[in-house]
Amino acid sequence: PRTYLVTGAASGIGRATADHLRALGHAVIGADIQGADIQGTGSEGAAIEGGGISADLATAEGRTQLVAQARKLTDGRLDAVIACAGIAHFDPRTVRVNHFGAVATLEGLRPLLAAGTAPRALVIGSVDAVHPTDEATVEAALAGDEEAAVAAAQAAVDRGEGHLAYASSKAAVSRWVRRAAVTADWAGAGIPLNAVGPGVIRTPMTQPLLDDPEMRPVVEQAVPMPLSGPAAPKELAPLVAWLTSPENTLVTGQIVFADGGADAVLRGERT
Ligand code: NAD
């Protein structure tokens, strides 16, 4: 059995991923924001001391706490990290959590991965990364300047383009994956680093939109999924599990769209 750390493990895709990995016999440390219901159980239902990790990944303090708690719970060794925590608010916090929180998770836990067996890392991006973005936000995020990225995202909100925060955060973290994956830190250390870009998945993030008769067609037009329509979170879990398994020795730096065809519809033949 391997030891995984999954952020956003209390709900939706993170929860389904943790459930799938536990069913395969692995130990999963769930992390989520304080007050979330994290199942801190190991491979045979054995409770992990502390019952998972509470940390607000929008803050520097929460990111530090995540790494410190992970060290305590694992003796400094992790086999895989899956950064799933995310939000889709029309405001700059979306950039803090989805880009900076995810990057801090992966970079902060990288030393624990380096001590693990067949270490793997993955972030849940989104097919929304191919939608229009606010380039100032993306550029500042990729430069690692959180306050500049937040200021750019706030400027977009102020001119009535708050919806760009989500796509910008996902475009930034996707580009970060492609850039980081092939560096000495990741490829050089033998750690595949990928993103999975889901289409519309039925979770508490999207269910209210899908249940709204006015919003549902908007969602279906923005993210057309001819193969499947909006999907269940457990449909992503086997892909996420494989990309973070020892069997994955070649796939790195990829944004793997698991989107029922949305990327192919939206971007046509561009690869
Ligand atoms: P969800 O709301 O069901 O789960 C997200 C989890 O992240 C929650 O448990 C939440 O508490 C946690 N979280 C949010 N902010 C946090 C913070 N500051 N610190 C720690 N934890 C925090 O949503 P979901 O649909 O399962 O989304 C999971 C990931 O998948 C997100 O990154 C989301 O952007 C991405 N995604 C979702 C969809 C979709 O259609 N649902 C599509 C593409 C990508």
PDB file of C-alpha atoms and ligand atoms in Angstrom:
ATOM      1  CA  PRO A   1       0.000   0.000   0.000  1.00  0.00           C
ATOM      2  CA  ARG A   2       1.063   3.534  -0.778  1.00  0.00           C
ATOM      3  CA  THR A   3       0.550   6.684   1.261  1.00  0.00           C
ATOM      4  CA  TYR A   4      -1.309   9.484  -0.507  1.00  0.00           C
ATOM      5  CA  LEU A   5      -2.119  13.008   0.555  1.00  0.00           C
ATOM      6  CA  VAL A   6      -5.231  14.487  -1.067  1.00  0.00           C
ATOM      7  CA  THR A   7      -6.271  18.115  -0.540  1.00  0.00           C
ATOM      8  CA  GLY A   8      -9.928  19.068  -0.883  1.00  0.00           C
ATOM      9  CA  ALA A   9     -10.648  15.563   0.401  1.00  0.00           C
ATOM     10  CA  ALA A  10     -13.859  16.483   2.209  1.00  0.00           C
ATOM     11  CA  SER A  11     -15.994  16.919  -0.896  1.00  0.00           C
ATOM     12  CA  GLY A  12     -16.542  16.232  -4.572  1.00  0.00           C
ATOM     13  CA  ILE A  13     -13.604  15.102  -6.663  1.00  0.00           C
ATOM     14  CA  GLY A  14     -11.143  15.009  -3.750  1.00  0.00           C
ATOM     15  CA  ARG A  15     -13.467  12.874  -1.678  1.00  0.00           C
ATOM     16  CA  ALA A  16     -14.180  10.458  -4.556  1.00  0.00           C
ATOM     17  CA  THR A  17     -10.460  10.193  -5.248  1.00  0.00           C
ATOM     18  CA  ALA A  18      -9.681   9.445  -1.601  1.00  0.00           C
ATOM     19  CA  ASP A  19     -12.459   6.834  -1.493  1.00  0.00           C
ATOM     20  CA  HIS A  20     -11.142   5.150  -4.641  1.00  0.00           C
ATOM     21  CA  LEU A  21      -7.561   5.038  -3.351  1.00  0.00           C
ATOM     22  CA  ARG A  22      -8.699   3.631   0.007  1.00  0.00           C
ATOM     23  CA  ALA A  23     -10.726   0.960  -1.805  1.00  0.00           C
ATOM     24  CA  LEU A  24      -7.497  -0.006  -3.605  1.00  0.00           C
ATOM     25  CA  GLY A  25      -5.922  -0.508  -0.160  1.00  0.00           C
ATOM     26  CA  HIS A  26      -3.857   2.660   0.059  1.00  0.00           C
ATOM     27  CA  ALA A  27      -3.543   4.971   3.038  1.00  0.00           C
ATOM     28  CA  VAL A  28      -4.931   8.430   2.345  1.00  0.00           C
ATOM     29  CA  ILE A  29      -4.367  11.540   4.422  1.00  0.00           C
ATOM     30  CA  GLY A  30      -7.160  13.959   3.641  1.00  0.00           C
ATOM     31  CA  ALA A  31      -6.602  17.694   3.956  1.00  0.00           C
ATOM     32  CA  ASP A  32      -9.266  20.362   3.785  1.00  0.00           C
ATOM     33  CA  ILE A  33     -10.277  23.676   5.255  1.00  0.00           C
ATOM     34  CA  GLN A  34     -11.089  23.783   8.956  1.00  0.00           C
ATOM     35  CA  GLY A  35     -14.477  22.401   9.821  1.00  0.00           C
ATOM     36  CA  ALA A  36     -14.715  20.214   6.714  1.00  0.00           C
ATOM     37  CA  ASP A  37     -15.524  16.565   7.352  1.00  0.00           C
ATOM     38  CA  ILE A  38     -12.242  14.845   6.522  1.00  0.00           C
ATOM     39  CA  GLN A  39     -12.125  11.090   6.722  1.00  0.00           C
ATOM     40  CA  GLY A  40      -8.730  10.511   8.268  1.00  0.00           C
ATOM     41  CA  THR A  41      -8.666   6.777   7.810  1.00  0.00           C
ATOM     42  CA  GLY A  42      -5.877   4.533   6.579  1.00  0.00           C
ATOM     43  CA  SER A  43      -5.899   1.447   4.405  1.00  0.00           C
ATOM     44  CA  GLU A  44      -7.808  -0.823   6.754  1.00  0.00           C
ATOM     45  CA  GLY A  45     -10.013   1.826   8.235  1.00  0.00           C
ATOM     46  CA  ALA A  46      -7.337   2.510  10.818  1.00  0.00           C
ATOM     47  CA  ALA A  47      -7.733   6.089  11.914  1.00  0.00           C
ATOM     48  CA  ILE A  48      -4.798   8.265  11.001  1.00  0.00           C
ATOM     49  CA  GLU A  49      -3.718  10.162  14.062  1.00  0.00           C
ATOM     50  CA  GLY A  50      -5.259  13.599  14.006  1.00  0.00           C
ATOM     51  CA  GLY A  51      -8.005  12.546  11.584  1.00  0.00           C
ATOM     52  CA  GLY A  52      -6.550  14.274   8.556  1.00  0.00           C
ATOM     53  CA  ILE A  53      -5.280  17.816   8.229  1.00  0.00           C
ATOM     54  CA  SER A  54      -7.189  21.080   8.607  1.00  0.00           C
ATOM     55  CA  ALA A  55      -5.554  23.901   6.702  1.00  0.00           C
ATOM     56  CA  ASP A  56      -6.728  26.954   4.769  1.00  0.00           C
ATOM     57  CA  LEU A  57      -4.677  26.778   1.580  1.00  0.00           C
ATOM     58  CA  ALA A  58      -5.578  30.372   0.707  1.00  0.00           C
ATOM     59  CA  THR A  59      -3.158  31.497   3.434  1.00  0.00           C
ATOM     60  CA  ALA A  60       0.575  31.215   4.007  1.00  0.00           C
ATOM     61  CA  GLU A  61      -0.123  29.969   7.520  1.00  0.00           C
ATOM     62  CA  GLY A  62      -2.417  27.199   6.271  1.00  0.00           C
ATOM     63  CA  ARG A  63       0.124  26.096   3.674  1.00  0.00           C
ATOM     64  CA  THR A  64       2.842  25.908   6.342  1.00  0.00           C
ATOM     65  CA  GLN A  65       0.468  23.973   8.606  1.00  0.00           C
ATOM     66  CA  LEU A  66      -0.278  21.483   5.818  1.00  0.00           C
ATOM     67  CA  VAL A  67       3.378  20.617   5.367  1.00  0.00           C
ATOM     68  CA  ALA A  68       4.111  20.498   9.104  1.00  0.00           C
ATOM     69  CA  GLN A  69       1.118  18.224   9.786  1.00  0.00           C
ATOM     70  CA  ALA A  70       1.963  15.992   6.828  1.00  0.00           C
ATOM     71  CA  ARG A  71       5.486  15.554   8.192  1.00  0.00           C
ATOM     72  CA  LYS A  72       4.107  14.565  11.580  1.00  0.00           C
ATOM     73  CA  LEU A  73       1.582  12.091  10.212  1.00  0.00           C
ATOM     74  CA  THR A  74       3.987  10.388   7.804  1.00  0.00           C
ATOM     75  CA  ASP A  75       7.468  10.534   9.339  1.00  0.00           C
ATOM     76  CA  GLY A  76       8.398  12.687   6.362  1.00  0.00           C
ATOM     77  CA  ARG A  77       7.527  10.248   3.556  1.00  0.00           C
ATOM     78  CA  LEU A  78       4.707  10.419   1.022  1.00  0.00           C
ATOM     79  CA  ASP A  79       4.294   8.356  -2.138  1.00  0.00           C
ATOM     80  CA  ALA A  80       1.863  10.691  -3.903  1.00  0.00           C
ATOM     81  CA  VAL A  81       0.231  14.094  -3.541  1.00  0.00           C
ATOM     82  CA  ILE A  82      -3.017  15.051  -5.254  1.00  0.00           C
ATOM     83  CA  ALA A  83      -3.901  18.754  -5.060  1.00  0.00           C
ATOM     84  CA  CYS A  84      -7.636  18.920  -5.461  1.00  0.00           C
ATOM     85  CA  ALA A  85      -8.742  21.786  -3.200  1.00  0.00           C
ATOM     86  CA  GLY A  86     -10.321  24.532  -5.223  1.00  0.00           C
ATOM     87  CA  ILE A  87     -13.101  27.101  -5.450  1.00  0.00           C
ATOM     88  CA  ALA A  88     -14.908  28.875  -8.274  1.00  0.00           C
ATOM     89  CA  HIS A  89     -15.710  32.260  -6.760  1.00  0.00           C
ATOM     90  CA  PHE A  90     -15.730  35.366  -8.939  1.00  0.00           C
ATOM     91  CA  ASP A  91     -13.008  36.940  -6.808  1.00  0.00           C
ATOM     92  CA  PRO A  92      -9.245  36.834  -6.182  1.00  0.00           C
ATOM     93  CA  ARG A  93      -9.477  34.154  -3.472  1.00  0.00           C
ATOM     94  CA  THR A  94      -9.974  31.722  -6.362  1.00  0.00           C
ATOM     95  CA  VAL A  95      -6.443  32.526  -7.522  1.00  0.00           C
ATOM     96  CA  ARG A  96      -5.063  32.159  -3.992  1.00  0.00           C
ATOM     97  CA  VAL A  97      -6.538  28.688  -3.564  1.00  0.00           C
ATOM     98  CA  ASN A  98      -6.457  27.222  -7.065  1.00  0.00           C
ATOM     99  CA  HIS A  99      -3.013  28.392  -8.133  1.00  0.00           C
ATOM    100  CA  PHE A 100      -0.979  29.447  -5.116  1.00  0.00           C
ATOM    101  CA  GLY A 101      -2.522  26.894  -2.747  1.00  0.00           C
ATOM    102  CA  ALA A 102      -1.943  24.074  -5.213  1.00  0.00           C
ATOM    103  CA  VAL A 103       1.624  25.117  -6.027  1.00  0.00           C
ATOM    104  CA  ALA A 104       2.421  25.496  -2.314  1.00  0.00           C
ATOM    105  CA  THR A 105       0.957  22.039  -1.671  1.00  0.00           C
ATOM    106  CA  LEU A 106       3.068  20.408  -4.360  1.00  0.00           C
ATOM    107  CA  GLU A 107       6.266  22.336  -3.678  1.00  0.00           C
ATOM    108  CA  GLY A 108       5.897  22.135   0.091  1.00  0.00           C
ATOM    109  CA  LEU A 109       5.364  18.385   0.033  1.00  0.00           C
ATOM    110  CA  ARG A 110       8.002  17.677  -2.623  1.00  0.00           C
ATOM    111  CA  PRO A 111      10.686  16.832  -0.026  1.00  0.00           C
ATOM    112  CA  LEU A 112       8.302  14.234   1.447  1.00  0.00           C
ATOM    113  CA  LEU A 113       7.745  12.801  -2.022  1.00  0.00           C
ATOM    114  CA  ALA A 114      11.488  12.671  -2.596  1.00  0.00           C
ATOM    115  CA  ALA A 115      11.663  10.324   0.425  1.00  0.00           C
ATOM    116  CA  GLY A 116       8.771   8.186  -0.858  1.00  0.00           C
ATOM    117  CA  THR A 117       8.541   5.171  -3.163  1.00  0.00           C
ATOM    118  CA  ALA A 118       7.777   5.761  -6.866  1.00  0.00           C
ATOM    119  CA  PRO A 119       6.632   9.289  -5.984  1.00  0.00           C
ATOM    120  CA  ARG A 120       3.993  10.998  -8.130  1.00  0.00           C
ATOM    121  CA  ALA A 121       2.238  14.375  -8.035  1.00  0.00           C
ATOM    122  CA  LEU A 122      -0.925  15.672  -9.621  1.00  0.00           C
ATOM    123  CA  VAL A 123      -3.134  18.741  -9.549  1.00  0.00           C
ATOM    124  CA  ILE A 124      -6.763  18.943 -10.586  1.00  0.00           C
ATOM    125  CA  GLY A 125      -6.846  21.691 -13.198  1.00  0.00           C
ATOM    126  CA  SER A 126      -9.871  22.236 -15.435  1.00  0.00           C
ATOM    127  CA  VAL A 127     -10.863  22.317 -19.062  1.00  0.00           C
ATOM    128  CA  ASP A 128     -11.792  25.910 -18.181  1.00  0.00           C
ATOM    129  CA  ALA A 129      -8.071  26.645 -18.586  1.00  0.00           C
ATOM    130  CA  VAL A 130      -8.764  26.863 -22.327  1.00  0.00           C
ATOM    131  CA  HIS A 131     -11.401  29.558 -21.809  1.00  0.00           C
ATOM    132  CA  PRO A 132     -10.494  33.285 -21.978  1.00  0.00           C
ATOM    133  CA  THR A 133      -8.241  34.366 -19.104  1.00  0.00           C
ATOM    134  CA  ASP A 134      -6.924  37.579 -17.596  1.00  0.00           C
ATOM    135  CA  GLU A 135      -3.325  37.429 -18.790  1.00  0.00           C
ATOM    136  CA  ALA A 136      -2.086  39.876 -16.119  1.00  0.00           C
ATOM    137  CA  THR A 137      -3.337  37.481 -13.448  1.00  0.00           C
ATOM    138  CA  VAL A 138      -1.779  34.471 -15.169  1.00  0.00           C
ATOM    139  CA  GLU A 139       1.584  36.170 -15.724  1.00  0.00           C
ATOM    140  CA  ALA A 140       1.812  37.374 -12.114  1.00  0.00           C
ATOM    141  CA  ALA A 141       0.859  33.919 -10.872  1.00  0.00           C
ATOM    142  CA  LEU A 142       3.538  32.283 -12.988  1.00  0.00           C
ATOM    143  CA  ALA A 143       6.039  34.848 -11.718  1.00  0.00           C
ATOM    144  CA  GLY A 144       5.160  33.621  -8.219  1.00  0.00           C
ATOM    145  CA  ASP A 145       3.910  37.063  -7.146  1.00  0.00           C
ATOM    146  CA  GLU A 146       0.728  36.303  -5.213  1.00  0.00           C
ATOM    147  CA  GLU A 147      -0.157  39.868  -4.263  1.00  0.00           C
ATOM    148  CA  ALA A 148       0.301  41.085  -7.859  1.00  0.00           C
ATOM    149  CA  ALA A 149      -1.846  38.189  -9.125  1.00  0.00           C
ATOM    150  CA  VAL A 150      -4.538  38.993  -6.568  1.00  0.00           C
ATOM    151  CA  ALA A 151      -4.402  42.692  -7.517  1.00  0.00           C
ATOM    152  CA  ALA A 152      -4.772  41.792 -11.210  1.00  0.00           C
ATOM    153  CA  ALA A 153      -7.695  39.479 -10.434  1.00  0.00           C
ATOM    154  CA  GLN A 154      -9.306  42.247  -8.353  1.00  0.00           C
ATOM    155  CA  ALA A 155      -8.854  44.686 -11.250  1.00  0.00           C
ATOM    156  CA  ALA A 156     -10.712  42.198 -13.472  1.00  0.00           C
ATOM    157  CA  VAL A 157     -13.505  41.992 -10.868  1.00  0.00           C
ATOM    158  CA  ASP A 158     -13.665  45.812 -10.783  1.00  0.00           C
ATOM    159  CA  ARG A 159     -14.200  46.007 -14.547  1.00  0.00           C
ATOM    160  CA  GLY A 160     -16.959  43.385 -14.365  1.00  0.00           C
ATOM    161  CA  GLU A 161     -14.848  40.378 -15.392  1.00  0.00           C
ATOM    162  CA  GLY A 162     -14.740  38.459 -12.135  1.00  0.00           C
ATOM    163  CA  HIS A 163     -15.621  35.283 -13.997  1.00  0.00           C
ATOM    164  CA  LEU A 164     -12.077  35.315 -15.464  1.00  0.00           C
ATOM    165  CA  ALA A 165     -10.574  34.480 -12.056  1.00  0.00           C
ATOM    166  CA  TYR A 166     -11.363  30.769 -12.325  1.00  0.00           C
ATOM    167  CA  ALA A 167     -10.055  30.173 -15.857  1.00  0.00           C
ATOM    168  CA  SER A 168      -7.009  32.330 -15.041  1.00  0.00           C
ATOM    169  CA  SER A 169      -6.229  30.295 -11.914  1.00  0.00           C
ATOM    170  CA  LYS A 170      -6.515  27.016 -13.827  1.00  0.00           C
ATOM    171  CA  ALA A 171      -4.525  28.269 -16.833  1.00  0.00           C
ATOM    172  CA  ALA A 172      -1.785  29.418 -14.468  1.00  0.00           C
ATOM    173  CA  VAL A 173      -1.543  26.169 -12.548  1.00  0.00           C
ATOM    174  CA  SER A 174      -1.600  24.186 -15.819  1.00  0.00           C
ATOM    175  CA  ARG A 175       1.239  26.242 -17.252  1.00  0.00           C
ATOM    176  CA  TRP A 176       3.114  25.875 -13.967  1.00  0.00           C
ATOM    177  CA  VAL A 177       2.807  22.080 -14.275  1.00  0.00           C
ATOM    178  CA  ARG A 178       4.273  22.088 -17.773  1.00  0.00           C
ATOM    179  CA  ARG A 179       7.126  24.332 -16.694  1.00  0.00           C
ATOM    180  CA  ALA A 180       7.942  22.645 -13.386  1.00  0.00           C
ATOM    181  CA  ALA A 181       7.530  19.030 -14.494  1.00  0.00           C
ATOM    182  CA  VAL A 182      10.694  19.037 -16.584  1.00  0.00           C
ATOM    183  CA  THR A 183      12.970  20.743 -14.048  1.00  0.00           C
ATOM    184  CA  ALA A 184      15.572  19.166 -11.786  1.00  0.00           C
ATOM    185  CA  ASP A 185      13.105  19.360  -8.873  1.00  0.00           C
ATOM    186  CA  TRP A 186      10.559  17.061 -10.519  1.00  0.00           C
ATOM    187  CA  ALA A 187      11.778  15.156 -13.596  1.00  0.00           C
ATOM    188  CA  GLY A 188      15.304  15.301 -12.210  1.00  0.00           C
ATOM    189  CA  ALA A 189      14.101  13.754  -8.966  1.00  0.00           C
ATOM    190  CA  GLY A 190      12.117  11.083 -10.810  1.00  0.00           C
ATOM    191  CA  ILE A 191       8.702  12.527  -9.887  1.00  0.00           C
ATOM    192  CA  PRO A 192       6.064  12.670 -12.638  1.00  0.00           C
ATOM    193  CA  LEU A 193       3.944  15.846 -12.230  1.00  0.00           C
ATOM    194  CA  ASN A 194       0.705  16.164 -14.160  1.00  0.00           C
ATOM    195  CA  ALA A 195      -2.682  17.853 -14.168  1.00  0.00           C
ATOM    196  CA  VAL A 196      -6.074  16.370 -14.875  1.00  0.00           C
ATOM    197  CA  GLY A 197      -8.470  18.823 -16.503  1.00  0.00           C
ATOM    198  CA  PRO A 198     -12.048  17.753 -15.824  1.00  0.00           C
ATOM    199  CA  GLY A 199     -15.071  18.972 -17.740  1.00  0.00           C
ATOM    200  CA  VAL A 200     -18.219  19.532 -15.677  1.00  0.00           C
ATOM    201  CA  ILE A 201     -18.353  17.161 -12.729  1.00  0.00           C
ATOM    202  CA  ARG A 202     -21.433  16.977 -10.529  1.00  0.00           C
ATOM    203  CA  THR A 203     -20.192  18.167  -7.128  1.00  0.00           C
ATOM    204  CA  PRO A 204     -21.293  20.808  -4.619  1.00  0.00           C
ATOM    205  CA  MET A 205     -19.295  23.279  -6.766  1.00  0.00           C
ATOM    206  CA  THR A 206     -21.455  22.771  -9.854  1.00  0.00           C
ATOM    207  CA  GLN A 207     -24.700  21.109  -8.752  1.00  0.00           C
ATOM    208  CA  PRO A 208     -26.483  24.415  -8.005  1.00  0.00           C
ATOM    209  CA  LEU A 209     -25.713  25.595 -11.563  1.00  0.00           C
ATOM    210  CA  LEU A 210     -26.830  22.308 -13.100  1.00  0.00           C
ATOM    211  CA  ASP A 211     -30.058  22.413 -11.077  1.00  0.00           C
ATOM    212  CA  ASP A 212     -30.847  25.953 -12.257  1.00  0.00           C
ATOM    213  CA  PRO A 213     -32.865  25.772 -15.500  1.00  0.00           C
ATOM    214  CA  GLU A 214     -31.442  29.103 -16.641  1.00  0.00           C
ATOM    215  CA  MET A 215     -27.817  28.282 -15.858  1.00  0.00           C
ATOM    216  CA  ARG A 216     -27.691  24.684 -17.073  1.00  0.00           C
ATOM    217  CA  PRO A 217     -27.710  25.561 -20.811  1.00  0.00           C
ATOM    218  CA  VAL A 218     -25.038  28.209 -20.159  1.00  0.00           C
ATOM    219  CA  VAL A 219     -22.839  25.590 -18.496  1.00  0.00           C
ATOM    220  CA  GLU A 220     -23.487  23.068 -21.262  1.00  0.00           C
ATOM    221  CA  GLN A 221     -22.551  25.597 -23.903  1.00  0.00           C
ATOM    222  CA  ALA A 222     -19.392  26.717 -22.093  1.00  0.00           C
ATOM    223  CA  VAL A 223     -18.266  23.110 -21.502  1.00  0.00           C
ATOM    224  CA  PRO A 224     -19.885  20.870 -24.119  1.00  0.00           C
ATOM    225  CA  MET A 225     -19.439  17.168 -23.266  1.00  0.00           C
ATOM    226  CA  PRO A 226     -20.756  15.164 -26.234  1.00  0.00           C
ATOM    227  CA  LEU A 227     -19.507  11.833 -24.873  1.00  0.00           C
ATOM    228  CA  SER A 228     -20.946  11.965 -21.386  1.00  0.00           C
ATOM    229  CA  GLY A 229     -22.620  15.170 -20.317  1.00  0.00           C
ATOM    230  CA  PRO A 230     -21.797  16.312 -16.779  1.00  0.00           C
ATOM    231  CA  ALA A 231     -20.104  13.401 -15.038  1.00  0.00           C
ATOM    232  CA  ALA A 232     -19.773  11.883 -11.577  1.00  0.00           C
ATOM    233  CA  PRO A 233     -16.615  12.522  -9.547  1.00  0.00           C
ATOM    234  CA  LYS A 234     -15.867   8.801  -9.296  1.00  0.00           C
ATOM    235  CA  GLU A 235     -15.436   8.711 -13.087  1.00  0.00           C
ATOM    236  CA  LEU A 236     -12.204  10.711 -12.699  1.00  0.00           C
ATOM    237  CA  ALA A 237     -10.735   8.667  -9.870  1.00  0.00           C
ATOM    238  CA  PRO A 238      -9.238   5.740 -11.846  1.00  0.00           C
ATOM    239  CA  LEU A 239      -7.355   8.154 -14.138  1.00  0.00           C
ATOM    240  CA  VAL A 240      -6.054  10.139 -11.180  1.00  0.00           C
ATOM    241  CA  ALA A 241      -5.067   6.896  -9.439  1.00  0.00           C
ATOM    242  CA  TRP A 242      -3.191   5.625 -12.497  1.00  0.00           C
ATOM    243  CA  LEU A 243      -1.305   8.877 -13.120  1.00  0.00           C
ATOM    244  CA  THR A 244      -0.134   8.778  -9.493  1.00  0.00           C
ATOM    245  CA  SER A 245       0.665   5.047  -9.493  1.00  0.00           C
ATOM    246  CA  PRO A 246       4.079   3.423  -9.990  1.00  0.00           C
ATOM    247  CA  GLU A 247       2.835   2.234 -13.406  1.00  0.00           C
ATOM    248  CA  ASN A 248       3.068   5.783 -14.690  1.00  0.00           C
ATOM    249  CA  THR A 249       6.717   6.050 -15.651  1.00  0.00           C
ATOM    250  CA  LEU A 250       6.387   8.210 -18.789  1.00  0.00           C
ATOM    251  CA  VAL A 251       3.521  10.683 -18.507  1.00  0.00           C
ATOM    252  CA  THR A 252       4.696  13.986 -17.057  1.00  0.00           C
ATOM    253  CA  GLY A 253       4.068  17.667 -17.689  1.00  0.00           C
ATOM    254  CA  GLN A 254       0.680  16.804 -19.220  1.00  0.00           C
ATOM    255  CA  ILE A 255      -2.728  18.344 -18.773  1.00  0.00           C
ATOM    256  CA  VAL A 256      -4.921  15.306 -19.318  1.00  0.00           C
ATOM    257  CA  PHE A 257      -8.432  16.439 -20.152  1.00  0.00           C
ATOM    258  CA  ALA A 258     -11.113  14.147 -18.786  1.00  0.00           C
ATOM    259  CA  ASP A 259     -13.959  16.148 -20.184  1.00  0.00           C
ATOM    260  CA  GLY A 260     -16.273  14.066 -22.342  1.00  0.00           C
ATOM    261  CA  GLY A 261     -14.883  15.810 -25.442  1.00  0.00           C
ATOM    262  CA  ALA A 262     -15.086  19.445 -24.285  1.00  0.00           C
ATOM    263  CA  ASP A 263     -11.500  20.370 -25.175  1.00  0.00           C
ATOM    264  CA  ALA A 264     -11.852  18.810 -28.634  1.00  0.00           C
ATOM    265  CA  VAL A 265     -15.056  20.782 -29.223  1.00  0.00           C
ATOM    266  CA  LEU A 266     -13.663  24.052 -27.858  1.00  0.00           C
ATOM    267  CA  ARG A 267     -10.195  23.965 -29.423  1.00  0.00           C
ATOM    268  CA  GLY A 268     -10.821  21.819 -32.471  1.00  0.00           C
ATOM    269  CA  GLU A 269      -7.656  20.329 -33.940  1.00  0.00           C
ATOM    270  CA  ARG A 270      -5.216  22.436 -31.937  1.00  0.00           C
ATOM    271  CA  THR A 271      -3.202  20.105 -29.713  1.00  0.00           C
TER     272      THR A 271
HETATM  273  P1  NAD B   1     -16.029  20.779  -4.038  1.00  0.00           P
HETATM  274  O1  NAD B   1     -16.474  22.119  -3.639  1.00  0.00           O
HETATM  275  O2  NAD B   1     -16.966  19.638  -3.947  1.00  0.00           O
HETATM  276  O3  NAD B   1     -14.690  20.370  -3.277  1.00  0.00           O
HETATM  277  C1  NAD B   1     -13.636  21.278  -3.114  1.00  0.00           C
HETATM  278  C2  NAD B   1     -12.999  21.035  -1.770  1.00  0.00           C
HETATM  279  O4  NAD B   1     -11.893  21.941  -1.631  1.00  0.00           O
HETATM  280  C3  NAD B   1     -13.961  21.291  -0.602  1.00  0.00           C
HETATM  281  O5  NAD B   1     -13.937  20.206   0.300  1.00  0.00           O
HETATM  282  C4  NAD B   1     -13.409  22.557   0.013  1.00  0.00           C
HETATM  283  O6  NAD B   1     -13.616  22.664   1.418  1.00  0.00           O
HETATM  284  C5  NAD B   1     -11.932  22.456  -0.325  1.00  0.00           C
HETATM  285  N1  NAD B   1     -11.319  23.786  -0.247  1.00  0.00           N
HETATM  286  C6  NAD B   1     -11.801  24.937  -0.797  1.00  0.00           C
HETATM  287  N2  NAD B   1     -11.042  25.974  -0.419  1.00  0.00           N
HETATM  288  C7  NAD B   1     -10.063  25.482   0.378  1.00  0.00           C
HETATM  289  C8  NAD B   1      -8.995  26.084   1.087  1.00  0.00           C
HETATM  290  N3  NAD B   1      -8.791  27.411   1.071  1.00  0.00           N
HETATM  291  N4  NAD B   1      -8.188  25.281   1.817  1.00  0.00           N
HETATM  292  C9  NAD B   1      -8.411  23.950   1.871  1.00  0.00           C
HETATM  293  N5  NAD B   1      -9.406  23.333   1.224  1.00  0.00           N
HETATM  294  C10 NAD B   1     -10.235  24.090   0.488  1.00  0.00           C
HETATM  295  O7  NAD B   1     -15.545  20.965  -5.560  1.00  0.00           O
HETATM  296  P2  NAD B   1     -15.024  19.899  -6.632  1.00  0.00           P
HETATM  297  O8  NAD B   1     -15.887  20.063  -7.815  1.00  0.00           O
HETATM  298  O9  NAD B   1     -14.792  18.568  -6.055  1.00  0.00           O
HETATM  299  O10 NAD B   1     -13.632  20.563  -6.995  1.00  0.00           O
HETATM  300  C11 NAD B   1     -12.387  19.934  -6.759  1.00  0.00           C
HETATM  301  C12 NAD B   1     -11.368  20.477  -7.741  1.00  0.00           C
HETATM  302  O11 NAD B   1     -11.764  20.140  -9.061  1.00  0.00           O
HETATM  303  C13 NAD B   1     -11.254  21.994  -7.713  1.00  0.00           C
HETATM  304  O12 NAD B   1      -9.904  22.358  -7.877  1.00  0.00           O
HETATM  305  C14 NAD B   1     -12.073  22.414  -8.908  1.00  0.00           C
HETATM  306  O13 NAD B   1     -11.675  23.660  -9.409  1.00  0.00           O
HETATM  307  C15 NAD B   1     -11.760  21.294  -9.859  1.00  0.00           C
HETATM  308  N6  NAD B   1     -12.705  21.143 -10.953  1.00  0.00           N
HETATM  309  C16 NAD B   1     -14.024  20.882 -10.699  1.00  0.00           C
HETATM  310  C17 NAD B   1     -14.886  20.733 -11.769  1.00  0.00           C
HETATM  311  C18 NAD B   1     -16.347  20.461 -11.580  1.00  0.00           C
HETATM  312  O14 NAD B   1     -17.090  20.516 -12.580  1.00  0.00           O
HETATM  313  N7  NAD B   1     -16.816  20.145 -10.388  1.00  0.00           N
HETATM  314  C19 NAD B   1     -14.418  20.851 -13.073  1.00  0.00           C
HETATM  315  C20 NAD B   1     -13.077  21.108 -13.297  1.00  0.00           C
HETATM  316  C21 NAD B   1     -12.232  21.243 -12.215  1.00  0.00           C
END
